[in-house]
């Protein structure tokens, strides 16, 4: 669905992802009932933003999926200009976001709802530099008066797997940046 938008709500589109991995959210479902994140279903989550300041920058795109045809993606009109430096990283221009992006408050609400559904089904969310993406999402919710993911779930955001943290643990003395190739 990357780069295209349908009339189907992202929550409806998440159902095939849950079904494809055999996950059915039920009352009391936890990661423990799924025997741990390493053997359970996983979904990837990523954002593209206008910059790296979680308090002032905005989300311009988000992805949630497992690599199937049911993956979810959002192009967001952040309501501000996208700096050239950010466009150089993700390729999304201000004009593209304004012309084709969803209103920010609406898209952010859908992103939180889709993540909440995955987490309620005990699906671990894999996010590189999770602290940044989830803090950015939290600040966007607060900016638009939306319920945060943690508030919606009434518990900490979990299970989350952060490859950046795992990499630092495995090779803590490696010098240089830990960016993807």
PDB file of C-alpha atoms in Angstrom:
ATOM      1  CA  UNK A   1       0.000   0.000   0.000  1.00  0.00           C
ATOM      2  CA  UNK A   2       3.088   2.233   0.157  1.00  0.00           C
ATOM      3  CA  UNK A   3       2.426   5.449  -1.721  1.00  0.00           C
ATOM      4  CA  UNK A   4      -1.243   4.734  -2.331  1.00  0.00           C
ATOM      5  CA  UNK A   5      -4.309   5.396  -0.249  1.00  0.00           C
ATOM      6  CA  UNK A   6      -7.563   3.493  -0.180  1.00  0.00           C
ATOM      7  CA  UNK A   7     -11.040   4.040   1.198  1.00  0.00           C
ATOM      8  CA  UNK A   8     -10.519   1.189   3.660  1.00  0.00           C
ATOM      9  CA  UNK A   9      -9.621   2.325   7.163  1.00  0.00           C
ATOM     10  CA  UNK A  10      -6.168   1.323   8.425  1.00  0.00           C
ATOM     11  CA  UNK A  11      -7.802  -0.571  11.298  1.00  0.00           C
ATOM     12  CA  UNK A  12      -9.731  -2.721   8.819  1.00  0.00           C
ATOM     13  CA  UNK A  13      -6.535  -3.215   6.829  1.00  0.00           C
ATOM     14  CA  UNK A  14      -4.680  -4.404   9.950  1.00  0.00           C
ATOM     15  CA  UNK A  15      -7.001  -7.410  10.303  1.00  0.00           C
ATOM     16  CA  UNK A  16      -5.287  -9.426   7.504  1.00  0.00           C
ATOM     17  CA  UNK A  17      -1.892  -8.823   9.157  1.00  0.00           C
ATOM     18  CA  UNK A  18      -3.237 -10.179  12.444  1.00  0.00           C
ATOM     19  CA  UNK A  19      -4.906 -13.120  10.689  1.00  0.00           C
ATOM     20  CA  UNK A  20      -1.838 -13.897   8.576  1.00  0.00           C
ATOM     21  CA  UNK A  21       0.228 -14.403  11.697  1.00  0.00           C
ATOM     22  CA  UNK A  22      -2.527 -16.286  13.505  1.00  0.00           C
ATOM     23  CA  UNK A  23      -3.044 -13.566  16.102  1.00  0.00           C
ATOM     24  CA  UNK A  24      -6.402 -12.926  17.624  1.00  0.00           C
ATOM     25  CA  UNK A  25      -6.532 -10.309  20.370  1.00  0.00           C
ATOM     26  CA  UNK A  26      -8.403 -11.561  23.399  1.00  0.00           C
ATOM     27  CA  UNK A  27      -8.846 -10.255  26.910  1.00  0.00           C
ATOM     28  CA  UNK A  28      -5.721 -11.008  28.887  1.00  0.00           C
ATOM     29  CA  UNK A  29      -3.504 -11.738  25.880  1.00  0.00           C
ATOM     30  CA  UNK A  30       0.093 -10.947  26.753  1.00  0.00           C
ATOM     31  CA  UNK A  31       3.455 -11.523  25.156  1.00  0.00           C
ATOM     32  CA  UNK A  32       3.978 -14.344  27.657  1.00  0.00           C
ATOM     33  CA  UNK A  33       0.981 -16.218  26.232  1.00  0.00           C
ATOM     34  CA  UNK A  34       2.737 -15.876  22.897  1.00  0.00           C
ATOM     35  CA  UNK A  35       5.926 -17.520  24.317  1.00  0.00           C
ATOM     36  CA  UNK A  36       8.019 -14.393  23.814  1.00  0.00           C
ATOM     37  CA  UNK A  37       8.678 -11.936  21.053  1.00  0.00           C
ATOM     38  CA  UNK A  38      11.381 -14.025  19.378  1.00  0.00           C
ATOM     39  CA  UNK A  39       8.972 -16.823  18.428  1.00  0.00           C
ATOM     40  CA  UNK A  40       5.866 -14.723  18.007  1.00  0.00           C
ATOM     41  CA  UNK A  41       4.584 -12.574  15.196  1.00  0.00           C
ATOM     42  CA  UNK A  42       6.397  -9.305  14.547  1.00  0.00           C
ATOM     43  CA  UNK A  43       5.477  -6.089  12.770  1.00  0.00           C
ATOM     44  CA  UNK A  44       7.830  -3.311  11.778  1.00  0.00           C
ATOM     45  CA  UNK A  45       7.095   0.325  12.602  1.00  0.00           C
ATOM     46  CA  UNK A  46       8.935   3.323  11.193  1.00  0.00           C
ATOM     47  CA  UNK A  47       8.386   7.038  10.827  1.00  0.00           C
ATOM     48  CA  UNK A  48       9.831   9.726   8.615  1.00  0.00           C
ATOM     49  CA  UNK A  49       9.868  13.207  10.086  1.00  0.00           C
ATOM     50  CA  UNK A  50      10.661  16.847   9.420  1.00  0.00           C
ATOM     51  CA  UNK A  51      13.709  16.594  11.714  1.00  0.00           C
ATOM     52  CA  UNK A  52      15.039  15.118  14.943  1.00  0.00           C
ATOM     53  CA  UNK A  53      13.549  17.421  17.586  1.00  0.00           C
ATOM     54  CA  UNK A  54      10.668  15.445  19.101  1.00  0.00           C
ATOM     55  CA  UNK A  55       9.092  18.585  20.553  1.00  0.00           C
ATOM     56  CA  UNK A  56       8.966  20.707  17.390  1.00  0.00           C
ATOM     57  CA  UNK A  57       9.330  18.420  14.375  1.00  0.00           C
ATOM     58  CA  UNK A  58       6.484  16.435  12.822  1.00  0.00           C
ATOM     59  CA  UNK A  59       5.752  13.032  11.346  1.00  0.00           C
ATOM     60  CA  UNK A  60       5.444  13.080   7.550  1.00  0.00           C
ATOM     61  CA  UNK A  61       5.142   9.332   6.899  1.00  0.00           C
ATOM     62  CA  UNK A  62       4.685   6.131   8.864  1.00  0.00           C
ATOM     63  CA  UNK A  63       4.734   2.414   8.122  1.00  0.00           C
ATOM     64  CA  UNK A  64       3.386  -0.569  10.042  1.00  0.00           C
ATOM     65  CA  UNK A  65       3.552  -4.048   8.618  1.00  0.00           C
ATOM     66  CA  UNK A  66       5.107  -7.442   8.262  1.00  0.00           C
ATOM     67  CA  UNK A  67       6.106  -7.280   4.610  1.00  0.00           C
ATOM     68  CA  UNK A  68       2.784  -8.637   3.354  1.00  0.00           C
ATOM     69  CA  UNK A  69       0.332  -7.014   0.995  1.00  0.00           C
ATOM     70  CA  UNK A  70      -1.613  -5.820   4.047  1.00  0.00           C
ATOM     71  CA  UNK A  71       1.096  -3.441   5.209  1.00  0.00           C
ATOM     72  CA  UNK A  72      -0.087   0.003   6.274  1.00  0.00           C
ATOM     73  CA  UNK A  73       1.514   3.282   5.317  1.00  0.00           C
ATOM     74  CA  UNK A  74       0.552   6.865   5.835  1.00  0.00           C
ATOM     75  CA  UNK A  75       1.672  10.011   4.047  1.00  0.00           C
ATOM     76  CA  UNK A  76       0.985  12.905   6.401  1.00  0.00           C
ATOM     77  CA  UNK A  77       0.634  16.617   5.735  1.00  0.00           C
ATOM     78  CA  UNK A  78       2.534  17.921   8.778  1.00  0.00           C
ATOM     79  CA  UNK A  79       1.131  21.434   8.390  1.00  0.00           C
ATOM     80  CA  UNK A  80       4.644  22.902   8.236  1.00  0.00           C
ATOM     81  CA  UNK A  81       7.340  23.068   5.591  1.00  0.00           C
ATOM     82  CA  UNK A  82       9.558  20.008   5.311  1.00  0.00           C
ATOM     83  CA  UNK A  83      13.195  21.158   5.459  1.00  0.00           C
ATOM     84  CA  UNK A  84      15.442  20.269   2.523  1.00  0.00           C
ATOM     85  CA  UNK A  85      17.685  18.295   4.901  1.00  0.00           C
ATOM     86  CA  UNK A  86      14.765  16.034   5.859  1.00  0.00           C
ATOM     87  CA  UNK A  87      13.670  15.649   2.227  1.00  0.00           C
ATOM     88  CA  UNK A  88      17.238  14.538   1.421  1.00  0.00           C
ATOM     89  CA  UNK A  89      16.802  11.685   3.921  1.00  0.00           C
ATOM     90  CA  UNK A  90      13.318  10.417   3.023  1.00  0.00           C
ATOM     91  CA  UNK A  91      12.489  12.039  -0.324  1.00  0.00           C
ATOM     92  CA  UNK A  92       9.164  13.549   0.738  1.00  0.00           C
ATOM     93  CA  UNK A  93       8.732  17.194  -0.253  1.00  0.00           C
ATOM     94  CA  UNK A  94       6.462  19.812   1.259  1.00  0.00           C
ATOM     95  CA  UNK A  95       4.494  19.983  -2.000  1.00  0.00           C
ATOM     96  CA  UNK A  96       4.002  16.202  -2.090  1.00  0.00           C
ATOM     97  CA  UNK A  97       2.881  16.087   1.557  1.00  0.00           C
ATOM     98  CA  UNK A  98       0.454  18.971   1.061  1.00  0.00           C
ATOM     99  CA  UNK A  99      -0.994  17.541  -2.155  1.00  0.00           C
ATOM    100  CA  UNK A 100      -1.264  13.881  -1.175  1.00  0.00           C
ATOM    101  CA  UNK A 101      -0.840  13.682   2.607  1.00  0.00           C
ATOM    102  CA  UNK A 102      -3.593  13.001   5.080  1.00  0.00           C
ATOM    103  CA  UNK A 103      -4.468  15.653   7.684  1.00  0.00           C
ATOM    104  CA  UNK A 104      -1.986  15.150  10.527  1.00  0.00           C
ATOM    105  CA  UNK A 105      -4.459  14.724  13.390  1.00  0.00           C
ATOM    106  CA  UNK A 106      -6.432  12.117  11.450  1.00  0.00           C
ATOM    107  CA  UNK A 107      -3.370  10.138  10.353  1.00  0.00           C
ATOM    108  CA  UNK A 108      -1.724  10.238  13.790  1.00  0.00           C
ATOM    109  CA  UNK A 109      -4.923   8.895  15.360  1.00  0.00           C
ATOM    110  CA  UNK A 110      -5.007   6.024  12.868  1.00  0.00           C
ATOM    111  CA  UNK A 111      -1.342   5.200  13.463  1.00  0.00           C
ATOM    112  CA  UNK A 112      -1.912   5.005  17.223  1.00  0.00           C
ATOM    113  CA  UNK A 113      -5.034   2.872  16.762  1.00  0.00           C
ATOM    114  CA  UNK A 114      -3.220   0.443  14.436  1.00  0.00           C
ATOM    115  CA  UNK A 115      -0.282   0.119  16.831  1.00  0.00           C
ATOM    116  CA  UNK A 116      -2.631  -0.391  19.789  1.00  0.00           C
ATOM    117  CA  UNK A 117      -4.371  -3.201  17.928  1.00  0.00           C
ATOM    118  CA  UNK A 118      -1.121  -4.956  17.113  1.00  0.00           C
ATOM    119  CA  UNK A 119       0.107  -4.657  20.699  1.00  0.00           C
ATOM    120  CA  UNK A 120      -3.235  -5.868  22.077  1.00  0.00           C
ATOM    121  CA  UNK A 121      -2.776  -8.984  19.941  1.00  0.00           C
ATOM    122  CA  UNK A 122       0.640  -9.537  21.589  1.00  0.00           C
ATOM    123  CA  UNK A 123       2.440  -8.756  18.335  1.00  0.00           C
ATOM    124  CA  UNK A 124       5.879  -7.339  19.067  1.00  0.00           C
ATOM    125  CA  UNK A 125       6.619  -4.066  17.287  1.00  0.00           C
ATOM    126  CA  UNK A 126      10.126  -3.865  15.806  1.00  0.00           C
ATOM    127  CA  UNK A 127      11.381  -0.296  15.580  1.00  0.00           C
ATOM    128  CA  UNK A 128      14.929   0.900  14.991  1.00  0.00           C
ATOM    129  CA  UNK A 129      15.610   3.675  17.548  1.00  0.00           C
ATOM    130  CA  UNK A 130      12.222   3.078  19.145  1.00  0.00           C
ATOM    131  CA  UNK A 131      12.702   5.825  21.712  1.00  0.00           C
ATOM    132  CA  UNK A 132      12.690   8.405  18.921  1.00  0.00           C
ATOM    133  CA  UNK A 133       9.717   7.043  16.935  1.00  0.00           C
ATOM    134  CA  UNK A 134       7.506   6.463  19.971  1.00  0.00           C
ATOM    135  CA  UNK A 135       8.421   9.792  21.577  1.00  0.00           C
ATOM    136  CA  UNK A 136       7.692  11.573  18.293  1.00  0.00           C
ATOM    137  CA  UNK A 137       4.322   9.792  18.108  1.00  0.00           C
ATOM    138  CA  UNK A 138       3.573  10.727  21.725  1.00  0.00           C
ATOM    139  CA  UNK A 139       4.331  14.420  21.067  1.00  0.00           C
ATOM    140  CA  UNK A 140       2.176  14.397  17.940  1.00  0.00           C
ATOM    141  CA  UNK A 141      -0.738  12.976  19.943  1.00  0.00           C
ATOM    142  CA  UNK A 142      -0.342  15.672  22.566  1.00  0.00           C
ATOM    143  CA  UNK A 143      -0.056  18.377  19.887  1.00  0.00           C
ATOM    144  CA  UNK A 144      -3.418  17.363  18.377  1.00  0.00           C
ATOM    145  CA  UNK A 145      -5.200  16.522  21.637  1.00  0.00           C
ATOM    146  CA  UNK A 146      -5.293  12.785  20.883  1.00  0.00           C
ATOM    147  CA  UNK A 147      -4.975   9.923  23.313  1.00  0.00           C
ATOM    148  CA  UNK A 148      -1.380   8.666  23.371  1.00  0.00           C
ATOM    149  CA  UNK A 149      -0.582   5.030  22.671  1.00  0.00           C
ATOM    150  CA  UNK A 150       0.323   4.460  26.322  1.00  0.00           C
ATOM    151  CA  UNK A 151      -2.892   6.129  27.517  1.00  0.00           C
ATOM    152  CA  UNK A 152      -5.001   4.188  25.026  1.00  0.00           C
ATOM    153  CA  UNK A 153      -3.452   0.896  26.159  1.00  0.00           C
ATOM    154  CA  UNK A 154      -3.518   1.905  29.837  1.00  0.00           C
ATOM    155  CA  UNK A 155      -0.048   0.408  30.185  1.00  0.00           C
ATOM    156  CA  UNK A 156       3.494   0.989  28.913  1.00  0.00           C
ATOM    157  CA  UNK A 157       4.041   0.439  25.204  1.00  0.00           C
ATOM    158  CA  UNK A 158       5.186  -3.160  25.032  1.00  0.00           C
ATOM    159  CA  UNK A 159       6.375  -5.468  23.544  1.00  0.00           C
ATOM    160  CA  UNK A 160       8.823  -3.393  21.493  1.00  0.00           C
ATOM    161  CA  UNK A 161      12.012  -4.774  19.965  1.00  0.00           C
ATOM    162  CA  UNK A 162      14.673  -2.195  19.065  1.00  0.00           C
ATOM    163  CA  UNK A 163      17.491  -3.556  16.853  1.00  0.00           C
ATOM    164  CA  UNK A 164      19.566  -0.460  17.695  1.00  0.00           C
ATOM    165  CA  UNK A 165      19.509  -1.399  21.390  1.00  0.00           C
ATOM    166  CA  UNK A 166      20.272  -5.047  20.582  1.00  0.00           C
ATOM    167  CA  UNK A 167      23.194  -4.008  18.376  1.00  0.00           C
ATOM    168  CA  UNK A 168      24.615  -1.772  21.112  1.00  0.00           C
ATOM    169  CA  UNK A 169      24.380  -4.660  23.560  1.00  0.00           C
ATOM    170  CA  UNK A 170      26.123  -7.119  21.240  1.00  0.00           C
ATOM    171  CA  UNK A 171      28.884  -4.727  20.085  1.00  0.00           C
ATOM    172  CA  UNK A 172      28.996  -1.963  22.691  1.00  0.00           C
ATOM    173  CA  UNK A 173      32.566  -0.890  21.909  1.00  0.00           C
ATOM    174  CA  UNK A 174      32.128  -0.378  18.169  1.00  0.00           C
ATOM    175  CA  UNK A 175      32.923   3.184  17.167  1.00  0.00           C
ATOM    176  CA  UNK A 176      30.983   5.284  14.686  1.00  0.00           C
ATOM    177  CA  UNK A 177      27.326   5.690  13.916  1.00  0.00           C
ATOM    178  CA  UNK A 178      24.891   2.799  14.103  1.00  0.00           C
ATOM    179  CA  UNK A 179      22.987   3.659  10.961  1.00  0.00           C
ATOM    180  CA  UNK A 180      21.592   1.226   8.507  1.00  0.00           C
ATOM    181  CA  UNK A 181      23.743   0.655   5.374  1.00  0.00           C
TER     182      UNK A 181
END
